[in-house]
Coordinates of C-alpha atoms and ligand atoms in Angstrom, one line a residue:
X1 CA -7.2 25.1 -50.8
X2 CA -4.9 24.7 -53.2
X3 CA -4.9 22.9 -57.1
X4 CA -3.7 20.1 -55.9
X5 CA -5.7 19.7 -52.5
X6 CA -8.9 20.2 -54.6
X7 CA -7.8 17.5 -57.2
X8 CA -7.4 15.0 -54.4
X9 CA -10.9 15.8 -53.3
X10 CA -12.3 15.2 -56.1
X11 CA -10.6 11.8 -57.1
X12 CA -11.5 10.6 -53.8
X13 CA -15.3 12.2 -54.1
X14 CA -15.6 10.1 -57.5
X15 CA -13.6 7.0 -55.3
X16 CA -16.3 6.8 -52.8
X17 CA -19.0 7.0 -55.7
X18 CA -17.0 4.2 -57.5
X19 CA -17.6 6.2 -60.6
X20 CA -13.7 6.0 -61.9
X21 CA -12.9 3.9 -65.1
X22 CA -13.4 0.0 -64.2
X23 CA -15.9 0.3 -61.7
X24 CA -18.4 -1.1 -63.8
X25 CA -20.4 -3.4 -61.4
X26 CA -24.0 -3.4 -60.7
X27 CA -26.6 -4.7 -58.4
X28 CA -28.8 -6.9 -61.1
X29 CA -32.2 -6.3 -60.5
X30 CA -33.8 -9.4 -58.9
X31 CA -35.9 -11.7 -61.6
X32 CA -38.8 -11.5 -59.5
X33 CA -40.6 -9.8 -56.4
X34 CA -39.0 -9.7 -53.1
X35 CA -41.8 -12.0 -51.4
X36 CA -42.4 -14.6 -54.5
X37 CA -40.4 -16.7 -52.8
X38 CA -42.8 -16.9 -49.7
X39 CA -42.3 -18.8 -47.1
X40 CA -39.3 -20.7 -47.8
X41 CA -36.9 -17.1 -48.3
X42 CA -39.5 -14.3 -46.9
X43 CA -39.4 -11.0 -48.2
X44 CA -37.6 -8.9 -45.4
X45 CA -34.3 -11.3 -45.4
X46 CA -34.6 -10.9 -49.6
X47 CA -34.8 -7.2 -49.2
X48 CA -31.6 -6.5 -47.3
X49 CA -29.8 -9.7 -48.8
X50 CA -29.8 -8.2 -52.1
X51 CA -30.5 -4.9 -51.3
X52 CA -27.7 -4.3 -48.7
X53 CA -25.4 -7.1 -48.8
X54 CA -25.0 -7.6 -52.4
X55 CA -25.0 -3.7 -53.0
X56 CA -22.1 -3.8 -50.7
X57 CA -19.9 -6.1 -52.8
X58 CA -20.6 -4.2 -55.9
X59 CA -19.5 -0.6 -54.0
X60 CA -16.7 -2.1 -52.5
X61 CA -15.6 -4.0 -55.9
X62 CA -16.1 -0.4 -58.2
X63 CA -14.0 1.4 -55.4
X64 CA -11.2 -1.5 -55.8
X65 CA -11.3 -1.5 -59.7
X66 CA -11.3 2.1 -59.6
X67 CA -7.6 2.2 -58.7
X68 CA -6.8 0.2 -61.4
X69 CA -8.0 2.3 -65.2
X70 CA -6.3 -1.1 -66.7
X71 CA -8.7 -3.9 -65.2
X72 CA -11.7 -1.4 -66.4
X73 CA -13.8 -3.6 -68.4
X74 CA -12.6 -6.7 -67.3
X75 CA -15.8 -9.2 -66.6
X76 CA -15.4 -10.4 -62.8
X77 CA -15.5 -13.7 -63.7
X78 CA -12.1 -13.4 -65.7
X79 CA -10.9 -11.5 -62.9
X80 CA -11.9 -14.7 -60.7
X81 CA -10.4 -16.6 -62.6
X82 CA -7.0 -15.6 -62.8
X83 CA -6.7 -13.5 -59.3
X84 CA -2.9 -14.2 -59.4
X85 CA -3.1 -11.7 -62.1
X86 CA -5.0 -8.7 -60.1
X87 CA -2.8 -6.7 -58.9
X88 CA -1.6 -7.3 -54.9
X89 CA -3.0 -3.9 -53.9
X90 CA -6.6 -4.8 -54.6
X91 CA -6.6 -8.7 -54.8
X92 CA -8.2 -9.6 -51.4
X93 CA -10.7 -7.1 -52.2
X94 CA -11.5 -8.5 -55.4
X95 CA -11.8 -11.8 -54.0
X96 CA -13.9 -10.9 -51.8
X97 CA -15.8 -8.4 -53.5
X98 CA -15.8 -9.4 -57.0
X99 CA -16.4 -13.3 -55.3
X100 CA -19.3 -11.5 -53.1
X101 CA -20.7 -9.9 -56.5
X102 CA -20.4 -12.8 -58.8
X103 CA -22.0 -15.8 -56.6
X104 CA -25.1 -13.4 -55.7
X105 CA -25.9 -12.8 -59.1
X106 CA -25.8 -16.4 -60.2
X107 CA -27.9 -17.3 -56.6
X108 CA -30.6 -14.9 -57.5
X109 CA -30.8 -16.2 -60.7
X110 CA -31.1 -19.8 -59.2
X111 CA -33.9 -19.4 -57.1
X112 CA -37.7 -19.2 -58.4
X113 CA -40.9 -19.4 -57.1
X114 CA -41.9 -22.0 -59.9
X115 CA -39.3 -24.5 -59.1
X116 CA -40.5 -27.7 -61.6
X117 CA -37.4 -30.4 -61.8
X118 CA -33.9 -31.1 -63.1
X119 CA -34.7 -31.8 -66.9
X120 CA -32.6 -33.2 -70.0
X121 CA -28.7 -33.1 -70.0
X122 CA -29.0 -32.2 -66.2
X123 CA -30.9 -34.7 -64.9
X124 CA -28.9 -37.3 -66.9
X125 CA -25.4 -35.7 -64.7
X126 CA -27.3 -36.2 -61.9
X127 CA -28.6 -39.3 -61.9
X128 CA -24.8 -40.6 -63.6
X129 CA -23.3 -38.5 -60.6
X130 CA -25.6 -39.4 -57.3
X131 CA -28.3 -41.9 -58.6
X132 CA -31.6 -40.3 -57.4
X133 CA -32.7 -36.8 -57.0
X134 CA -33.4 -37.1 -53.6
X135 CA -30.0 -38.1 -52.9
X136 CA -28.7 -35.2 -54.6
X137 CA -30.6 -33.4 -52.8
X138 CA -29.4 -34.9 -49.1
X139 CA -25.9 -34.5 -50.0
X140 CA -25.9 -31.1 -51.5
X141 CA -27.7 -30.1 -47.5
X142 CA -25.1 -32.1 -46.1
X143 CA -22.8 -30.3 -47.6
X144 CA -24.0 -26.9 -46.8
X145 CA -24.6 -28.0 -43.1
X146 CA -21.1 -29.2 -43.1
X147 CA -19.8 -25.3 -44.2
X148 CA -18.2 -24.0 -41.0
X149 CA -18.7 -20.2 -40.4
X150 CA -19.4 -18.6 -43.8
X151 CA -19.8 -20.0 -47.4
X152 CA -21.0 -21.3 -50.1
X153 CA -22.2 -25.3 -51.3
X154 CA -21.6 -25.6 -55.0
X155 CA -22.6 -27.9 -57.6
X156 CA -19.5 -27.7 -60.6
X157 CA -19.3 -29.3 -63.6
X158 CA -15.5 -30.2 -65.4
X159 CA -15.8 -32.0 -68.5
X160 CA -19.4 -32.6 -68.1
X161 CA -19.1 -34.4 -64.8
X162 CA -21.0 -32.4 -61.5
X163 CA -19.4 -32.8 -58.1
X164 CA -20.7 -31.1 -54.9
X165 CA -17.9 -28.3 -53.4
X166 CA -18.0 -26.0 -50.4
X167 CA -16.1 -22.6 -50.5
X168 CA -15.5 -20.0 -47.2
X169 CA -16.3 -16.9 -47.2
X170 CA -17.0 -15.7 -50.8
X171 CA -14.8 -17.8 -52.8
X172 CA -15.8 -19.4 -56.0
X173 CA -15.3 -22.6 -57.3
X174 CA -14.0 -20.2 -60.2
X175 CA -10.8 -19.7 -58.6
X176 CA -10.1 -23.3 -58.3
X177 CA -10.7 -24.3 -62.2
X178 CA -14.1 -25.2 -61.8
X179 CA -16.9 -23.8 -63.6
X180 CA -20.2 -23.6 -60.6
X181 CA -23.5 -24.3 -62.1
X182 CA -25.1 -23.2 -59.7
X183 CA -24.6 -22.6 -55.4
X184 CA -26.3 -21.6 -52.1
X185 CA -25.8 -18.9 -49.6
X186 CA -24.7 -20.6 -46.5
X187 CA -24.0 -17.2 -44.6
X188 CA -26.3 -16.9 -41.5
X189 CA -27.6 -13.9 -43.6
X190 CA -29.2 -15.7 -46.0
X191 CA -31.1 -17.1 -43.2
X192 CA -31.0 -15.6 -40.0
X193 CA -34.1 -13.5 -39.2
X194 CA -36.1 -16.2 -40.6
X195 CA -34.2 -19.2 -39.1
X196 CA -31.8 -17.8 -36.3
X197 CA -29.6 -20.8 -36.3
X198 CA -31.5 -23.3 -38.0
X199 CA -29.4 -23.8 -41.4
X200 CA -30.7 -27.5 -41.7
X201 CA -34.5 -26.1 -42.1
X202 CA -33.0 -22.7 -44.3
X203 CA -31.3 -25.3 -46.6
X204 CA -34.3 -27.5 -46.5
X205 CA -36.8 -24.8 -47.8
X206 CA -34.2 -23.1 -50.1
X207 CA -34.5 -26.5 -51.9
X208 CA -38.0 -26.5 -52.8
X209 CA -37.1 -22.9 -54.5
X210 CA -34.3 -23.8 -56.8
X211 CA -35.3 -22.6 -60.2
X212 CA -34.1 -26.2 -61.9
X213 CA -35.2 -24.9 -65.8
X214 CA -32.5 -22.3 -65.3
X215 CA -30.2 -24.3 -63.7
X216 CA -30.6 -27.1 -66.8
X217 CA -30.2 -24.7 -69.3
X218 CA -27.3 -23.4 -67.4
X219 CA -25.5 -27.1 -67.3
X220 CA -25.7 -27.0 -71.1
X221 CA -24.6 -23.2 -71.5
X222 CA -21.4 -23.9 -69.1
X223 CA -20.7 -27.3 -71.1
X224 CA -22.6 -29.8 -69.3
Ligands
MN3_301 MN1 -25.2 -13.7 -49.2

């Protein structure tokens, strides 16, 4: 094998183990056990949601970035942003990837097995935005139920004001301007070995774990 064969090998060895400059995503740990949020998400479709799925978006994002030394150290969420600016070669993967890595972290964070209510500045946007809670609630499921094939349902905020949104795939309300306070996994993984195709009863027990003290500090942290 020659110098440069070997040199090949090895930047592809450190490719596959996304260890090149820029691949600097990781899987977060979860903020709590893998069955505290028992029944509504049970412990085995928690395990490989973030174990497997979400691990995959961070491998595949670190292999992406690690073609590109000048993106290393860019936050996702800049890179989300402003995808017009990634480079052709690795945008869709970013998008994907980076979307995939981004929106799993902020989900994870979202849910909690100690779900209280919407409180101060939050509860005020909702109650200016869709009256009562409850109704909220019924349009943010319609919403999801409405998601053909994979996505997301989104609450965003601009300027204070919250609106509902729906994304495919893994796209985030990022791309588009808005700034997500917080969203739900409409993919049938989310769901599946729990609720086959039921995502009316996934989404109707994913409700009663939305962690709403994080999500109302995280209206006021995003400019609510
Ligand atoms: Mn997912």
């Amino acid at each position: 094998m020659n110098r440069r064969k070997i040199l090949h090998c090895t930047a592809a060895a450190f490719l596959a183990a996304g260890k090149l400059p820029g691949a600097e995503a990781t899987l977060p740990k979860l903020p709590y056990a893998v069955d505290a949020l028992e029944p509504f998400v049970d412990a085995r479709t928690m395990e490989i949601h973030h174990g497997k799925h979400h691990q995959a978006y961070v491998d595949n994002l670190n292999k992406a970035l690690a073609t590109q030394p000048a993106l290393a150290g860019k936050p996702v969420e800049e890179l989300l942003k402003n995808l017009s600016a990634v480079p052709d070669s690795i945008r869709g993967a970013v998008r994907n990837n980076g979307g995939g890595h981004w929106n799993h972290s902020l989900f994870w964070q979202t849910l909690g097995p100690n779900p209280a209510a919407p409180k101060g500045k939050l509860a005020a946007a909702i109650a200016k935005a869709f009256g009562r809670q409850a109704a909220f609630e019924d349009k943010l499921r319609a919403a999801g139920l409405s998601v053909f094939g994979s996505g997301w349902v989104w609450v965003t905020t601009r300027n204070g004001l919250l609106t509902i949104e729906t994304s495919p795939n893994q796209d985030s309300p990022l791309m588009s301007g808005l700034t997500p306070v917080f969203g739900i996994d409409v993919w049938v993984h989310a769901y599946y070995l729990k609720y086959q195709n039921r995502r009316a009863d996934y989404l109707a027990a994913v409700m009663k774990v939305i962690h709403w003290d994080f999500v109302s500090r995280r209206y006021e942290e995003v400019g609510g």
